CSV table of N, CA and C in Angstrom, one decimal:
chain,number,residue,atom,x,y,z
Y,1,MET,N,6.3,61.1,-6.5
Y,1,MET,CA,6.2,60.4,-5.3
Y,1,MET,C,6.4,58.9,-5.5
Y,2,THR,N,5.9,58.4,-6.6
Y,2,THR,CA,6.0,57.0,-6.9
Y,2,THR,C,7.4,56.6,-7.1
Y,3,LYS,N,8.2,57.5,-7.7
Y,3,LYS,CA,9.6,57.2,-7.9
Y,3,LYS,C,10.4,57.1,-6.6
Y,4,VAL,N,10.0,57.9,-5.6
Y,4,VAL,CA,10.7,57.9,-4.3
Y,4,VAL,C,10.3,56.6,-3.6
Y,5,ILE,N,9.1,56.2,-3.6
Y,5,ILE,CA,8.7,54.9,-3.0
Y,5,ILE,C,9.4,53.8,-3.7
Y,6,SER,N,9.5,53.8,-5.0
Y,6,SER,CA,10.2,52.7,-5.7
Y,6,SER,C,11.6,52.7,-5.3
Y,7,ALA,N,12.3,53.8,-5.2
Y,7,ALA,CA,13.7,53.9,-4.9
Y,7,ALA,C,13.9,53.3,-3.4
Y,8,VAL,N,13.0,53.7,-2.5
Y,8,VAL,CA,13.1,53.2,-1.1
Y,8,VAL,C,12.9,51.7,-1.1
Y,9,LEU,N,12.0,51.2,-1.9
Y,9,LEU,CA,11.7,49.7,-1.9
Y,9,LEU,C,12.9,49.0,-2.5
Y,10,ILE,N,13.5,49.5,-3.6
Y,10,ILE,CA,14.7,48.9,-4.2
Y,10,ILE,C,15.9,48.9,-3.2
Y,11,LEU,N,16.1,50.1,-2.5
Y,11,LEU,CA,17.1,50.2,-1.5
Y,11,LEU,C,16.9,49.2,-0.4
Y,12,SER,N,15.7,49.0,0.1
Y,12,SER,CA,15.4,48.1,1.1
Y,12,SER,C,15.7,46.6,0.7
Y,13,LEU,N,15.3,46.3,-0.5
Y,13,LEU,CA,15.5,45.0,-1.1
Y,13,LEU,C,17.0,44.7,-1.2
Y,14,LEU,N,17.8,45.7,-1.6
Y,14,LEU,CA,19.3,45.5,-1.7
Y,14,LEU,C,19.9,45.3,-0.3
Y,15,CYS,N,19.4,46.1,0.6
Y,15,CYS,CA,19.9,45.9,2.0
Y,15,CYS,C,19.6,44.6,2.6
Y,16,SER,N,18.4,44.1,2.3
Y,16,SER,CA,18.0,42.8,2.9
Y,16,SER,C,18.8,41.7,2.3
Y,17,CYS,N,19.1,41.8,1.0
Y,17,CYS,CA,20.0,40.8,0.3
Y,17,CYS,C,21.4,40.8,1.0
Y,18,VAL,N,22.0,41.9,1.2
Y,18,VAL,CA,23.3,42.0,1.8
Y,18,VAL,C,23.2,41.4,3.2
Y,19,PHE,N,22.2,41.8,4.0
Y,19,PHE,CA,22.1,41.3,5.3
Y,19,PHE,C,21.9,39.8,5.4
Y,20,SER,N,21.1,39.2,4.5
Y,20,SER,CA,20.8,37.8,4.4
Y,20,SER,C,22.1,37.1,4.1
Y,21,TYR,N,22.9,37.6,3.2
Y,21,TYR,CA,24.2,37.0,2.8
Y,21,TYR,C,25.1,37.0,4.0
Y,22,ALA,N,25.2,38.0,4.7
Y,22,ALA,CA,26.1,38.1,5.9
Y,22,ALA,C,25.7,37.1,7.0
Y,23,VAL,N,24.4,37.0,7.2
Y,23,VAL,CA,23.9,36.1,8.2
Y,23,VAL,C,24.2,34.6,7.8
Y,24,ALA,N,23.9,34.3,6.5
Y,24,ALA,CA,24.2,33.0,6.0
Y,24,ALA,C,25.7,32.6,6.1
Y,25,GLU,N,26.5,33.6,5.8
Y,25,GLU,CA,28.0,33.4,5.9
Y,25,GLU,C,28.4,33.1,7.3
Y,26,GLU,N,27.8,33.8,8.2
Y,26,GLU,CA,28.2,33.7,9.6
Y,26,GLU,C,27.9,32.4,10.2
Y,27,ILE,N,26.8,31.8,9.8
Y,27,ILE,CA,26.4,30.5,10.5
Y,27,ILE,C,26.8,29.3,9.7
Y,28,THR,N,27.6,29.5,8.6
Y,28,THR,CA,28.1,28.3,7.9
Y,28,THR,C,29.2,27.6,8.7
Y,29,PRO,N,29.0,26.3,9.0
Y,29,PRO,CA,30.0,25.6,9.8
Y,29,PRO,C,31.3,25.5,9.1
Y,30,ARG,N,32.4,25.5,9.8
Y,30,ARG,CA,33.7,25.2,9.3
Y,30,ARG,C,33.8,23.8,8.9
Y,31,ALA,N,34.5,23.5,7.8
Y,31,ALA,CA,34.7,22.1,7.4
Y,31,ALA,C,35.5,21.2,8.4
Y,32,SER,N,36.3,21.9,9.2
Y,32,SER,CA,37.2,21.1,10.1
Y,32,SER,C,37.4,22.0,11.3
Y,33,ASP,N,37.4,21.3,12.5
Y,33,ASP,CA,37.8,22.0,13.7
Y,33,ASP,C,39.3,22.0,14.0
Y,34,TYR,N,40.0,21.3,13.1
Y,34,TYR,CA,41.5,21.2,13.2
Y,34,TYR,C,42.3,21.9,12.1
Y,35,PHE,N,41.9,21.8,10.9
Y,35,PHE,CA,42.6,22.4,9.8
Y,35,PHE,C,41.9,23.7,9.3
Y,36,THR,N,42.7,24.7,9.1
Y,36,THR,CA,42.3,25.9,8.4
Y,36,THR,C,42.5,25.7,6.9
Y,37,SER,N,43.7,25.1,6.5
Y,37,SER,CA,44.0,24.8,5.1
Y,37,SER,C,45.1,23.7,5.1
Y,38,TYR,N,45.2,23.1,4.0
Y,38,TYR,CA,46.3,22.1,3.8
Y,38,TYR,C,46.4,21.9,2.3
Y,39,GLY,N,47.6,21.5,1.8
Y,39,GLY,CA,47.8,21.3,0.4
Y,39,GLY,C,49.2,21.1,0.0
Y,40,THR,N,49.5,21.0,-1.3
Y,40,THR,CA,50.8,20.9,-1.8
Y,40,THR,C,51.0,21.9,-3.0
Y,41,SER,N,52.3,22.2,-3.2
Y,41,SER,CA,52.7,22.9,-4.4
Y,41,SER,C,53.9,22.1,-5.0
Y,42,MET,N,54.0,22.1,-6.3
Y,42,MET,CA,55.0,21.4,-7.0
Y,42,MET,C,55.7,22.2,-8.1
Y,43,SER,N,57.0,21.9,-8.3
Y,43,SER,CA,57.7,22.5,-9.4
Y,43,SER,C,58.6,21.5,-10.1
Y,44,ALA,N,58.9,21.7,-11.3
Y,44,ALA,CA,59.7,20.8,-12.1
Y,44,ALA,C,61.0,21.5,-12.5
Y,45,PRO,N,62.1,21.4,-11.7
Y,45,PRO,CA,63.3,22.1,-12.0
Y,45,PRO,C,64.1,21.6,-13.2
Y,46,GLY,N,63.8,20.4,-13.6
Y,46,GLY,CA,64.5,19.8,-14.8
Y,46,GLY,C,65.2,18.5,-14.3
Y,47,GLY,N,65.6,17.8,-15.3
Y,47,GLY,CA,66.3,16.5,-15.1
Y,47,GLY,C,65.4,15.4,-14.6
Y,48,GLY,N,64.0,15.6,-14.7
Y,48,GLY,CA,63.1,14.6,-14.3
Y,48,GLY,C,62.6,14.8,-12.8
Y,49,GLY,N,63.3,15.8,-12.1
Y,49,GLY,CA,63.0,16.0,-10.7
Y,49,GLY,C,61.7,16.8,-10.5
Y,50,ILE,N,61.1,16.6,-9.3
Y,50,ILE,CA,60.0,17.3,-8.9
Y,50,ILE,C,60.2,17.8,-7.4
Y,51,ASN,N,60.1,19.1,-7.2
Y,51,ASN,CA,60.1,19.6,-5.9
Y,51,ASN,C,58.7,19.7,-5.3
Y,52,ILE,N,58.5,19.1,-4.2
Y,52,ILE,CA,57.1,19.1,-3.6
Y,52,ILE,C,57.2,19.9,-2.3
Y,53,THR,N,56.3,20.8,-2.1
Y,53,THR,CA,56.1,21.5,-0.8
Y,53,THR,C,54.8,21.2,-0.2
Y,54,PHE,N,54.8,20.8,1.0
Y,54,PHE,CA,53.6,20.4,1.8
Y,54,PHE,C,53.3,21.5,2.8
Y,55,ARG,N,52.1,21.9,3.0
Y,55,ARG,CA,51.7,22.9,4.0
Y,55,ARG,C,50.4,22.6,4.6
Y,56,ALA,N,50.4,22.7,5.9
Y,56,ALA,CA,49.2,22.5,6.7
Y,56,ALA,C,49.1,23.6,7.8
Y,57,VAL,N,47.9,24.1,7.9
Y,57,VAL,CA,47.6,25.2,8.8
Y,57,VAL,C,46.5,24.8,9.8
Y,58,GLY,N,46.7,24.9,11.0
Y,58,GLY,CA,45.7,24.5,12.0
Y,58,GLY,C,44.9,25.6,12.5
Y,59,THR,N,43.8,25.3,13.2
Y,59,THR,CA,42.9,26.3,13.7
Y,59,THR,C,43.4,26.9,15.0
Y,60,ASP,N,44.4,26.3,15.6
Y,60,ASP,CA,45.0,26.7,16.9
Y,60,ASP,C,46.4,26.2,16.9
Y,61,ILE,N,47.1,26.4,18.1
Y,61,ILE,CA,48.4,25.8,18.3
Y,61,ILE,C,48.1,24.3,18.3
Y,62,CYS,N,48.9,23.5,17.5
Y,62,CYS,CA,48.7,22.1,17.4
Y,62,CYS,C,49.7,21.3,18.2
Y,63,ASN,N,49.3,20.3,18.8
Y,63,ASN,CA,50.3,19.4,19.4
Y,63,ASN,C,51.2,18.8,18.3
Y,64,GLN,N,50.6,18.5,17.2
Y,64,GLN,CA,51.3,18.0,16.0
Y,64,GLN,C,50.5,18.3,14.8
Y,65,ILE,N,51.2,18.8,13.7
Y,65,ILE,CA,50.6,19.1,12.4
Y,65,ILE,C,51.6,18.8,11.3
Y,66,GLY,N,51.1,18.3,10.2
Y,66,GLY,CA,51.9,18.1,9.0
Y,66,GLY,C,51.4,16.9,8.2
Y,67,VAL,N,52.3,16.1,7.7
Y,67,VAL,CA,52.0,15.0,6.8
Y,67,VAL,C,52.3,13.7,7.5
Y,68,ALA,N,51.4,12.8,7.6
Y,68,ALA,CA,51.6,11.5,8.2
Y,68,ALA,C,52.3,10.6,7.1
Y,69,ASN,N,51.9,10.6,5.9
Y,69,ASN,CA,52.5,9.9,4.8
Y,69,ASN,C,52.1,10.4,3.5
Y,70,TYR,N,52.8,10.1,2.4
Y,70,TYR,CA,52.4,10.5,1.1
Y,70,TYR,C,52.9,9.4,0.1
Y,71,CYS,N,52.4,9.4,-1.1
Y,71,CYS,CA,52.9,8.6,-2.2
Y,71,CYS,C,52.8,9.3,-3.5
Y,72,VAL,N,53.6,8.9,-4.4
Y,72,VAL,CA,53.7,9.5,-5.7
Y,72,VAL,C,53.0,8.6,-6.7
Y,73,GLN,N,52.2,9.2,-7.6
Y,73,GLN,CA,51.5,8.4,-8.7
Y,73,GLN,C,52.0,9.0,-10.0
Y,74,LYS,N,52.0,8.1,-11.0
Y,74,LYS,CA,52.4,8.5,-12.4
Y,74,LYS,C,51.2,8.2,-13.3
Y,75,LEU,N,51.0,9.0,-14.2
Y,75,LEU,CA,49.9,8.8,-15.2
Y,75,LEU,C,50.4,7.8,-16.3
Y,76,ASN,N,49.8,6.7,-16.4
Y,76,ASN,CA,50.3,5.7,-17.4
Y,76,ASN,C,49.7,6.0,-18.8
Y,77,ASN,N,50.0,5.1,-19.8
Y,77,ASN,CA,49.6,5.3,-21.2
Y,77,ASN,C,48.1,5.1,-21.3
Y,78,ASP,N,47.5,4.4,-20.4
Y,78,ASP,CA,46.0,4.2,-20.5
Y,78,ASP,C,45.2,5.3,-19.9
Y,79,GLY,N,45.9,6.3,-19.3
Y,79,GLY,CA,45.2,7.5,-18.7
Y,79,GLY,C,44.8,7.2,-17.3
Y,80,ASN,N,45.4,6.1,-16.7
Y,80,ASN,CA,45.1,5.8,-15.3
Y,80,ASN,C,46.3,6.1,-14.4
Y,81,TRP,N,46.1,6.4,-13.2
Y,81,TRP,CA,47.2,6.7,-12.2
Y,81,TRP,C,47.7,5.4,-11.6
Y,82,GLU,N,49.0,5.2,-11.6
Y,82,GLU,CA,49.6,4.1,-10.9
Y,82,GLU,C,50.6,4.5,-9.9
Y,83,TYR,N,50.8,3.8,-8.8
Y,83,TYR,CA,51.7,4.1,-7.8
Y,83,TYR,C,53.1,3.9,-8.3
Y,84,CYS,N,54.0,4.9,-8.1
Y,84,CYS,CA,55.4,4.7,-8.5
Y,84,CYS,C,56.3,4.8,-7.3
Y,85,SER,N,55.7,5.0,-6.1
Y,85,SER,CA,56.4,4.9,-4.8
Y,85,SER,C,55.5,4.2,-3.8
Y,86,GLY,N,56.1,3.7,-2.9
Y,86,GLY,CA,55.2,3.1,-1.8
Y,86,GLY,C,54.9,4.3,-0.9
Y,87,ALA,N,54.3,4.0,0.3
Y,87,ALA,CA,54.0,5.0,1.3
Y,87,ALA,C,55.3,5.6,1.8
Y,88,LEU,N,55.5,6.9,1.6
Y,88,LEU,CA,56.7,7.6,2.1
Y,88,LEU,C,56.4,8.4,3.4
Y,89,SER,N,57.3,8.4,4.3
Y,89,SER,CA,57.1,9.1,5.6
Y,89,SER,C,57.0,10.6,5.3
Y,90,GLY,N,56.1,11.2,6.0
Y,90,GLY,CA,56.0,12.6,6.0
Y,90,GLY,C,56.8,13.2,7.1
Y,91,GLN,N,56.4,14.4,7.5
Y,91,GLN,CA,57.1,15.1,8.5
Y,91,GLN,C,56.1,16.0,9.2
Y,92,THR,N,56.2,16.2,10.5
Y,92,THR,CA,55.3,17.0,11.3
Y,92,THR,C,56.0,17.9,12.2
Y,93,GLY,N,55.3,19.0,12.5
Y,93,GLY,CA,55.9,20.0,13.5
Y,93,GLY,C,55.1,19.8,14.8
Y,94,THR,N,55.7,20.2,15.9
Y,94,THR,CA,55.0,20.1,17.2
Y,94,THR,C,54.9,21.5,17.9
Y,95,ASN,N,53.7,21.7,18.5
Y,95,ASN,CA,53.4,22.9,19.2
Y,95,ASN,C,53.5,24.2,18.3
Y,96,VAL,N,53.0,24.1,17.1
Y,96,VAL,CA,53.0,25.2,16.1
Y,96,VAL,C,51.6,25.3,15.6
Y,97,ALA,N,51.3,26.4,14.9
Y,97,ALA,CA,50.0,26.6,14.3
Y,97,ALA,C,50.0,26.2,12.8
Y,98,SER,N,51.1,26.1,12.2
Y,98,SER,CA,51.3,25.7,10.8
Y,98,SER,C,52.6,25.0,10.6
Y,99,TYR,N,52.7,24.2,9.6
Y,99,TYR,CA,53.9,23.5,9.3
Y,99,TYR,C,54.1,23.4,7.8
Y,100,THR,N,55.3,23.7,7.3
Y,100,THR,CA,55.6,23.6,5.9
Y,100,THR,C,57.0,22.8,5.8
Y,101,PHE,N,57.1,21.9,4.8
Y,101,PHE,CA,58.3,21.3,4.5
Y,101,PHE,C,58.3,20.8,3.1
Y,102,GLY,N,59.5,20.5,2.6
Y,102,GLY,CA,59.7,20.1,1.2
Y,102,GLY,C,60.3,18.8,1.0
Y,103,ARG,N,60.0,18.1,-0.1
Y,103,ARG,CA,60.7,16.9,-0.5
Y,103,ARG,C,61.0,17.0,-2.0
Y,104,TYR,N,62.0,16.2,-2.4
Y,104,TYR,CA,62.4,16.1,-3.8
Y,104,TYR,C,62.1,14.6,-4.2
Y,105,PHE,N,61.5,14.5,-5.4
Y,105,PHE,CA,61.2,13.2,-6.0
Y,105,PHE,C,61.9,13.2,-7.4
Y,106,GLN,N,62.6,12.1,-7.6
Y,106,GLN,CA,63.3,11.9,-8.9
Y,106,GLN,C,62.4,11.1,-9.8
Y,107,GLY,N,61.8,11.8,-10.8
Y,107,GLY,CA,61.0,11.1,-11.7
Y,107,GLY,C,61.7,11.0,-13.1
Y,108,VAL,N,60.9,10.9,-14.1
Y,108,VAL,CA,61.4,10.8,-15.5
Y,108,VAL,C,60.9,11.9,-16.3
Y,109,ALA,N,61.8,12.6,-17.0
Y,109,ALA,CA,61.4,13.8,-17.8
Y,109,ALA,C,60.3,13.3,-18.8
Y,110,GLY,N,59.2,14.1,-18.9
Y,110,GLY,CA,58.1,13.9,-19.8
Y,110,GLY,C,57.0,13.1,-19.2
Y,111,GLU,N,57.2,12.5,-18.0
Y,111,GLU,CA,56.1,11.8,-17.3
Y,111,GLU,C,55.3,12.7,-16.4
Y,112,THR,N,54.1,12.4,-16.2
Y,112,THR,CA,53.2,13.3,-15.4
Y,112,THR,C,52.9,12.6,-14.1
Y,113,TYR,N,53.0,13.4,-13.0
Y,113,TYR,CA,52.9,12.9,-11.7
Y,113,TYR,C,51.9,13.7,-10.8
Y,114,ARG,N,51.4,13.0,-9.8
Y,114,ARG,CA,50.6,13.7,-8.7
Y,114,ARG,C,51.0,13.1,-7.4
Y,115,ILE,N,50.6,13.7,-6.3
Y,115,ILE,CA,50.9,13.3,-5.0
Y,115,ILE,C,49.6,13.0,-4.2
Y,116,GLN,N,49.5,11.9,-3.5
Y,116,GLN,CA,48.5,11.6,-2.6
Y,116,GLN,C,49.0,11.7,-1.2
Y,117,VAL,N,48.3,12.5,-0.4
Y,117,VAL,CA,48.8,12.9,1.0
Y,117,VAL,C,47.8,12.6,2.0
Y,118,THR,N,48.3,12.2,3.2
Y,118,THR,CA,47.4,12.1,4.4
Y,118,THR,C,48.0,13.2,5.4
Y,119,PHE,N,47.2,14.3,5.5
Y,119,PHE,CA,47.6,15.3,6.5
Y,119,PHE,C,47.1,14.9,7.8
Y,120,LEU,N,47.8,15.4,8.9
Y,120,LEU,CA,47.5,15.0,10.2
Y,120,LEU,C,47.5,16.2,11.1
Y,121,CYS,N,46.6,16.4,12.0
Y,121,CYS,CA,46.6,17.5,13.0
Y,121,CYS,C,46.0,17.0,14.3
Y,122,THR,N,46.8,17.3,15.4
Y,122,THR,CA,46.4,16.9,16.7
Y,122,THR,C,46.3,18.2,17.5
Y,123,ILE,N,45.1,18.4,18.1
Y,123,ILE,CA,44.9,19.5,19.0
Y,123,ILE,C,44.3,19.0,20.3
Y,124,ASN,N,44.8,19.3,21.4
Y,124,ASN,CA,44.3,18.8,22.7
Y,124,ASN,C,44.2,17.3,22.8
Y,125,ASN,N,45.2,16.6,22.2
Y,125,ASN,CA,45.3,15.2,22.2
Y,125,ASN,C,44.1,14.5,21.4
Y,126,SER,N,43.5,15.2,20.5
Y,126,SER,CA,42.5,14.7,19.6
Y,126,SER,C,43.0,14.9,18.2
Y,127,THR,N,42.9,13.9,17.4
Y,127,THR,CA,43.5,13.9,16.0
Y,127,THR,C,42.5,13.8,14.9
Y,128,GLU,N,42.8,14.6,13.8
Y,128,GLU,CA,42.0,14.5,12.6
Y,128,GLU,C,43.0,14.3,11.5
Y,129,THR,N,42.7,13.4,10.5
Y,129,THR,CA,43.5,13.3,9.3
Y,129,THR,C,42.6,13.7,8.1
Y,130,LYS,N,43.3,14.2,7.1
Y,130,LYS,CA,42.6,14.6,5.8
Y,130,LYS,C,43.4,14.0,4.6
Y,131,SER,N,42.7,13.3,3.7
Y,131,SER,CA,43.3,12.8,2.5
Y,131,SER,C,43.2,13.9,1.5
Y,132,TYR,N,44.3,14.0,0.7
Y,132,TYR,CA,44.4,15.0,-0.3
Y,132,TYR,C,45.1,14.5,-1.5
Y,133,THR,N,44.7,14.9,-2.7
Y,133,THR,CA,45.3,14.5,-4.0
Y,133,THR,C,45.7,15.8,-4.7
Y,134,SER,N,47.0,16.0,-5.0
Y,134,SER,CA,47.4,17.2,-5.6
Y,134,SER,C,47.0,17.3,-7.1
Y,135,GLY,N,47.3,18.4,-7.7
Y,135,GLY,CA,47.1,18.5,-9.1
Y,135,GLY,C,48.3,17.8,-9.8
Y,136,ARG,N,48.3,17.8,-11.1
Y,136,ARG,CA,49.3,17.1,-11.8
Y,136,ARG,C,50.5,18.0,-12.3
Y,137,ILE,N,51.6,17.4,-12.4
Y,137,ILE,CA,52.8,18.1,-13.0
Y,137,ILE,C,53.6,17.2,-13.9
Y,138,THR,N,54.1,17.7,-15.0
Y,138,THR,CA,54.9,17.0,-15.9
Y,138,THR,C,56.4,17.3,-15.6
Y,139,ALA,N,57.2,16.3,-15.3
Y,139,ALA,CA,58.6,16.5,-15.1
Y,139,ALA,C,59.3,16.9,-16.3
Y,140,GLU,N,60.3,17.8,-16.2
Y,140,GLU,CA,61.0,18.3,-17.3
Y,140,GLU,C,62.4,17.7,-17.4
């Protein structure tokens, strides 16, 4: 009988843990009312070039979504990041839920780069921007 009671208590404890997790997950606020996700991916096809893909996904159909601007940074010999481009114009889509586009940057083979981006999303004439810094890539 003691084993049955112990088993019931353990089962009850496990169920309450799962229920508590589900409730906590449900009430966690979203980080943004505008963006579901945003980011970049990069590849180094050779010759010092870098292919950059930008992607932004909104929470709804957006009046405008995409990249307001971006810049390229290079890792210098001191281990610090320095700008190797000024602010470059991004691209946005209108009346869509997500937007993806690509750019090519001509770097120098062997140098390491990253991208700083300002993503933009407008829904119902209200706008949010998000700053983002990509991972690093070494041009080949």
